[in-house]
PDB file of C-alpha atoms in Angstrom:
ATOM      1  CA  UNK A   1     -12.651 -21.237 -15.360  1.00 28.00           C
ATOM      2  CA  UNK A   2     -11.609 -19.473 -11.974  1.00 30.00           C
ATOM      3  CA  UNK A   3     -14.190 -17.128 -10.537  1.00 32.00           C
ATOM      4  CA  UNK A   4     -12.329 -13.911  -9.297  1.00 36.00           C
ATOM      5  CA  UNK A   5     -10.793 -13.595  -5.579  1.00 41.00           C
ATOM      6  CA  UNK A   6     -12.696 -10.086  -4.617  1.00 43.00           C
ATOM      7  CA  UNK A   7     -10.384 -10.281  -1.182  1.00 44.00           C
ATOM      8  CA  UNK A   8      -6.996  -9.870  -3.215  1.00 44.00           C
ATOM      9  CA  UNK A   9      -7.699  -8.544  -6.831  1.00 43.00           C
ATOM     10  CA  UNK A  10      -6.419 -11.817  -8.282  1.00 38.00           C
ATOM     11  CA  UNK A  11      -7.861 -14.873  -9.510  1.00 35.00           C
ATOM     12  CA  UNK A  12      -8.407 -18.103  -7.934  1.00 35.00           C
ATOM     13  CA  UNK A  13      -4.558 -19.227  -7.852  1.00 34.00           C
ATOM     14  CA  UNK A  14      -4.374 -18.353 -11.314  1.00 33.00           C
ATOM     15  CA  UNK A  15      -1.857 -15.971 -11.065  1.00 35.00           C
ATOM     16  CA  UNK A  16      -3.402 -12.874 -12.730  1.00 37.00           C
ATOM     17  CA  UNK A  17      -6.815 -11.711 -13.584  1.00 45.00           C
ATOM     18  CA  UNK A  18      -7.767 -10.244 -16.675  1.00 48.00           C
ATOM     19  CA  UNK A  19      -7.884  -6.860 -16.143  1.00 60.00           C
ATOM     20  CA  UNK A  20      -6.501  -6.930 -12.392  1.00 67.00           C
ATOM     21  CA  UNK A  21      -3.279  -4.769 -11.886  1.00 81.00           C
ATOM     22  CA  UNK A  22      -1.180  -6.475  -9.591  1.00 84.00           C
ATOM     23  CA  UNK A  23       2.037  -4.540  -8.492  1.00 90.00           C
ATOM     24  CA  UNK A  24       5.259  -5.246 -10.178  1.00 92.00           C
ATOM     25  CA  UNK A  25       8.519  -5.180  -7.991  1.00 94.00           C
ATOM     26  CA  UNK A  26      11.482  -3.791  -9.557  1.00 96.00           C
ATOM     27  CA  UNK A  27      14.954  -4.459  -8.455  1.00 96.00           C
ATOM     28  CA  UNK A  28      15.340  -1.246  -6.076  1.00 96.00           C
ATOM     29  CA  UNK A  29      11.664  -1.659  -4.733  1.00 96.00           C
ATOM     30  CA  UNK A  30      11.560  -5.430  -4.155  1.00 97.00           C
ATOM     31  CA  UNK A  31      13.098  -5.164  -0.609  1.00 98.00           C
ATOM     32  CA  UNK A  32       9.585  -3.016   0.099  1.00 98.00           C
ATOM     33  CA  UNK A  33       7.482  -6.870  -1.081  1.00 97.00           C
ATOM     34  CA  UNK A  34       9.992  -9.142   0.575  1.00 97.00           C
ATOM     35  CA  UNK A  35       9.797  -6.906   3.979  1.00 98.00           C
ATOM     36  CA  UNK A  36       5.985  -6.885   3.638  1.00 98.00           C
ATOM     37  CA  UNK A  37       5.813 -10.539   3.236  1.00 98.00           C
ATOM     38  CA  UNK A  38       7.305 -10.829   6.916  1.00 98.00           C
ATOM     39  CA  UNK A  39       4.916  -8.547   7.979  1.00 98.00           C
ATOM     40  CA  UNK A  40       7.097  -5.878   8.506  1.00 98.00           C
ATOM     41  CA  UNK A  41       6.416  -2.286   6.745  1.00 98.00           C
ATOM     42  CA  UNK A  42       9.618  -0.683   6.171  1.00 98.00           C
ATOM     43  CA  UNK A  43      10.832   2.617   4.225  1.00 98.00           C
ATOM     44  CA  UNK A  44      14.287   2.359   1.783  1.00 98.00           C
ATOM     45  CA  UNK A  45      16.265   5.537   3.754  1.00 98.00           C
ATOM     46  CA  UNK A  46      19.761   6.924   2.939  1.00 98.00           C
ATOM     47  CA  UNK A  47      22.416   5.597   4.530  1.00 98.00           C
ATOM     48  CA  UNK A  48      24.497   9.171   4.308  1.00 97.00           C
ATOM     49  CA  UNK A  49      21.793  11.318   5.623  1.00 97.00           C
ATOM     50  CA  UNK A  50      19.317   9.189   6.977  1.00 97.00           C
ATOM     51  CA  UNK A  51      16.463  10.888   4.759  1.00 97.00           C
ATOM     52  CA  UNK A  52      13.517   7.915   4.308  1.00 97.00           C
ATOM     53  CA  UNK A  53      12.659   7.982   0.584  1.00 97.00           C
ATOM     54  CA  UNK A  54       9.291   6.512  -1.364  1.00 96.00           C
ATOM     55  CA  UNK A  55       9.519   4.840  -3.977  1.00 96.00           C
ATOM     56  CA  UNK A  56      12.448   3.342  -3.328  1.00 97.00           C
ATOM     57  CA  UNK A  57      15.359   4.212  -6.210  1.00 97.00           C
ATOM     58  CA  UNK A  58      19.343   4.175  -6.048  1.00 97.00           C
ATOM     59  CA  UNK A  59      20.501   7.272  -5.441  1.00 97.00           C
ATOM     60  CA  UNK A  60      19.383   9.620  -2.327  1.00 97.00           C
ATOM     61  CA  UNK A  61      18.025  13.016  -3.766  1.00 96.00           C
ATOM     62  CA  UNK A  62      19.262  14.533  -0.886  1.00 96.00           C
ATOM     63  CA  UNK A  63      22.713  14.198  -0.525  1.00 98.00           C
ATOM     64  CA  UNK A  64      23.188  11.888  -4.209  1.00 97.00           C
ATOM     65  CA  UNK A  65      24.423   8.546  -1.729  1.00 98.00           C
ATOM     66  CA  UNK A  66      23.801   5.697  -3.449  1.00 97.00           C
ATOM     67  CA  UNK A  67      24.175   3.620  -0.121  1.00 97.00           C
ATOM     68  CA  UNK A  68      20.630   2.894   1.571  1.00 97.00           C
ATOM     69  CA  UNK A  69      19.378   0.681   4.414  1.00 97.00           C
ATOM     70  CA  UNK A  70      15.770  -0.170   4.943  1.00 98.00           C
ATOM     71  CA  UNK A  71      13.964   1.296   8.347  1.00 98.00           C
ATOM     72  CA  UNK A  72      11.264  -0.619   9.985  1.00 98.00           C
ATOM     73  CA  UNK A  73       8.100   1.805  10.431  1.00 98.00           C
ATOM     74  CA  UNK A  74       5.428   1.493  13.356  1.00 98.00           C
ATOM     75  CA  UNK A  75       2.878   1.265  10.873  1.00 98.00           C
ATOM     76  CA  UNK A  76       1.151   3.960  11.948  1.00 98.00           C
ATOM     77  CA  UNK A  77      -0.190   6.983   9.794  1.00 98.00           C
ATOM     78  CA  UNK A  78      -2.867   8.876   8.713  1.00 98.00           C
ATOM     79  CA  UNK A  79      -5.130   9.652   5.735  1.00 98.00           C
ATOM     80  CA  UNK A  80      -3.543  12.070   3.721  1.00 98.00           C
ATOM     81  CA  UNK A  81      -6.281  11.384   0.923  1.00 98.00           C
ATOM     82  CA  UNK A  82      -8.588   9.013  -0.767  1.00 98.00           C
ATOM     83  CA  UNK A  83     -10.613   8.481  -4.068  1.00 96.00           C
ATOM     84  CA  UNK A  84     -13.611   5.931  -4.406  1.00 94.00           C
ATOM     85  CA  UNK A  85     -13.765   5.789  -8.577  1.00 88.00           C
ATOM     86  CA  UNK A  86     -17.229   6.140  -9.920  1.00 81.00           C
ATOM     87  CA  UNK A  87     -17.161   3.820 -12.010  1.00 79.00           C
ATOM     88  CA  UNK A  88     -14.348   2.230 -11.449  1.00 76.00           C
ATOM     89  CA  UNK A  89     -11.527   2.478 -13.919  1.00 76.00           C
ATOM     90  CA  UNK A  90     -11.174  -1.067 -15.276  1.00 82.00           C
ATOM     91  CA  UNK A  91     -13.770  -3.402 -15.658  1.00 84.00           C
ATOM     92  CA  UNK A  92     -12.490  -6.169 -13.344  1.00 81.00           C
ATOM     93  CA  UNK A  93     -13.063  -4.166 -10.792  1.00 85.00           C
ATOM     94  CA  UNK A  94     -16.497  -3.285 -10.937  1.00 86.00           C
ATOM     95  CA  UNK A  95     -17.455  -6.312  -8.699  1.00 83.00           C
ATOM     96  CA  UNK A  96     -15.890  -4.770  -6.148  1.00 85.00           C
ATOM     97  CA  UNK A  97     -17.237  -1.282  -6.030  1.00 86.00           C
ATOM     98  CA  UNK A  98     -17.508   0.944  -4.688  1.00 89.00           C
ATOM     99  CA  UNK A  99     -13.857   0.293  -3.013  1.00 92.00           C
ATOM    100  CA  UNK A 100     -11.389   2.983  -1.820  1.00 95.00           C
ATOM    101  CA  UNK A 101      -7.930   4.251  -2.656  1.00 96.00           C
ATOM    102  CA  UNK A 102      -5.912   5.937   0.030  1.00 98.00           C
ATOM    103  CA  UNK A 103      -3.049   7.647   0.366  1.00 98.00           C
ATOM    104  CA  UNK A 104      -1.482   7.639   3.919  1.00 98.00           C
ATOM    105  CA  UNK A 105       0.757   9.675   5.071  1.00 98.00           C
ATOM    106  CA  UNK A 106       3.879   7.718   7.639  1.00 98.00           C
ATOM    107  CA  UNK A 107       3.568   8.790  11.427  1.00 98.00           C
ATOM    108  CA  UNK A 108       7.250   8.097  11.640  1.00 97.00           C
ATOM    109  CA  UNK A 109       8.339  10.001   8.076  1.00 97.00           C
ATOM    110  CA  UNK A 110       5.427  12.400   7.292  1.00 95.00           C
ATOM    111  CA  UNK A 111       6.615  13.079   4.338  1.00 95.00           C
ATOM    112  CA  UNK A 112       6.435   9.655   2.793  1.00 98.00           C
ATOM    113  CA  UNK A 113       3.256   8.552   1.531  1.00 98.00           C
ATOM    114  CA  UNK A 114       2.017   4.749   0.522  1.00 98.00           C
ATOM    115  CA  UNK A 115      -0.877   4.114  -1.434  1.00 96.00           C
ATOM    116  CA  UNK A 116      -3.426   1.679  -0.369  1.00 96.00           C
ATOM    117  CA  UNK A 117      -6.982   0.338   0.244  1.00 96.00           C
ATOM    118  CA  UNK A 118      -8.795   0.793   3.290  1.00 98.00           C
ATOM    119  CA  UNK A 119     -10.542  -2.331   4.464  1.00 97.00           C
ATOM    120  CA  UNK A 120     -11.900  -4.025   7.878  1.00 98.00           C
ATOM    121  CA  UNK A 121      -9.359  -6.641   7.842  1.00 98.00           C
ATOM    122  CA  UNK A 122      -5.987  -7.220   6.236  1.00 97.00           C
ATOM    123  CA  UNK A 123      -7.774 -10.315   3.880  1.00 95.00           C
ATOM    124  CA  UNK A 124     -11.263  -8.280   3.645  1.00 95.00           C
ATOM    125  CA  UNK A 125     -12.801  -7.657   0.429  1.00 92.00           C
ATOM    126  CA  UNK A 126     -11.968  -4.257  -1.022  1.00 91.00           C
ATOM    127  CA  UNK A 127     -15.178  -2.676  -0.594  1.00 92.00           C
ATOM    128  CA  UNK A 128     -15.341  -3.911   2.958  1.00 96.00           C
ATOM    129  CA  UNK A 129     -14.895  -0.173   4.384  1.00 96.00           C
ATOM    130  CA  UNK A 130     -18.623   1.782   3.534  1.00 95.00           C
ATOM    131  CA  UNK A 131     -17.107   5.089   1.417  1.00 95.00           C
ATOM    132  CA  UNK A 132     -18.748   7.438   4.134  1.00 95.00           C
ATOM    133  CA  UNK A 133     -16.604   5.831   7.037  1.00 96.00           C
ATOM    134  CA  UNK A 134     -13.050   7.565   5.156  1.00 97.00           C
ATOM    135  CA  UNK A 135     -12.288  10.740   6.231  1.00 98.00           C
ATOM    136  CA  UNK A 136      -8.880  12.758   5.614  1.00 98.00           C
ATOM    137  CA  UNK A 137      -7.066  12.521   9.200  1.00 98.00           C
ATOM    138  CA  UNK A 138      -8.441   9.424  10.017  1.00 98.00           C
ATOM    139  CA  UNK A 139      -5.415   7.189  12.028  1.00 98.00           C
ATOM    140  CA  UNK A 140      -4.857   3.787  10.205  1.00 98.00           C
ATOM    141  CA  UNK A 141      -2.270   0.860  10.890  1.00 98.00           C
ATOM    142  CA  UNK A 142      -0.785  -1.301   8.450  1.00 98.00           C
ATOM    143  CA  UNK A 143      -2.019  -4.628   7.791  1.00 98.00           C
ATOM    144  CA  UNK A 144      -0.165  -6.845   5.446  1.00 98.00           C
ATOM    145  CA  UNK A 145      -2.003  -9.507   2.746  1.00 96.00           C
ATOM    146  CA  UNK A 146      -0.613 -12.121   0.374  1.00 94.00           C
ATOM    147  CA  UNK A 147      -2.539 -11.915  -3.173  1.00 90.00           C
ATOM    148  CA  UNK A 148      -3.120 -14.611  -5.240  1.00 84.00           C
ATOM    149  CA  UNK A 149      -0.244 -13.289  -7.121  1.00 85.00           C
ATOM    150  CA  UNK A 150       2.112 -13.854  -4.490  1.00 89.00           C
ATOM    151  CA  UNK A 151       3.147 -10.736  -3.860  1.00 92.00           C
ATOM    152  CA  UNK A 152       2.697  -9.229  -0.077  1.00 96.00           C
ATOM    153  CA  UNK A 153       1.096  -5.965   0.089  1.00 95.00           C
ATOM    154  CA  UNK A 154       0.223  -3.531   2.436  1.00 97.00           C
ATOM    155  CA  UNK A 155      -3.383  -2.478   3.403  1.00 97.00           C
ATOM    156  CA  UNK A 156      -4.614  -0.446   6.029  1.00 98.00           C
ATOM    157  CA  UNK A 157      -7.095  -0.549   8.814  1.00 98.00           C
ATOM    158  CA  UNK A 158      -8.887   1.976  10.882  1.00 98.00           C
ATOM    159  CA  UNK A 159      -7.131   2.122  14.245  1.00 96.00           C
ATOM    160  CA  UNK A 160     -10.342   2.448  15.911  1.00 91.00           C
ATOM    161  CA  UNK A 161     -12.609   0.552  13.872  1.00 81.00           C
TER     162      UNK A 161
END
């Protein structure tokens, strides 16, 4: 039996951990996993208007394009908002508690938001950031960590820790 990898929500190599949730790339948000794995963040934007547009789907709700490019992002943003679940929701995670959800808000498209965890290092543990350090506002930067599952994802770190 694999013990549980508390630094990525997976298990041991195993692929996936009973109860873990690990994200599942569709076709028009894959491009977001295979960016992220070259430690890049980027945003799927139209390619008629330029509007940036999260979660990534085919057809701009702008200006109804159906062309898009992907634009690199600084990485920069901001909490827009967080939850720490008490208890936590699914059982595998209860090792881990208390650990943080953000949402953070894009310094270069404010109006795109990623969900995330908040932790001291992009391969920390997820309750590695104390629940009383998050505070709406706060500036974060992308870091970028490869779960057991083999996807990339992003995570974010205080930019002044």
């Amino acid at each position: 039996m694999t013990q549980p990898d508390t630094t990525t929500g997976g298990s041991g190599g195993s692929g996936r951990a009973e109860g873990f949730l690990p994200p599942v790339p569709d076709e028009d948000g894959a491009p977001f996993f295979d960016y992220a794995a070259r430690g890049e963040l980027r945003v799927q934007s139209c390619a008629g208007c330029g509007e940036p547009r999260f979660p990534p789907r085919p057809c701009c709700p702008h200006c109804q394009s159906f062309d898009s490019l992907w634009k690199k992002m600084s990485g920069r943003g901001r909490i827009w908002s967080y939850v720490v679940p008490h208890p936590p929701l699914l059982p595998a995670y209860a090792a881990q508690a208390p650990y943080n959800v953000v949402l953070v808000e894009l310094a270069d498209a404010p109006r795109i938001r990623l969900v995330g965890n908040l932790v001291a290092s992009a391969d920390a543990a997820l309750d590695s950031v104390a629940p009383e350090r998050i505070r709406i506002g706060t500036p974060v930067k992308a870091a970028f960590h490869r779960t057991d599952h083999g996807l990339t994802v992003v995570r974010w770190l205080l930019e002044r820790p």
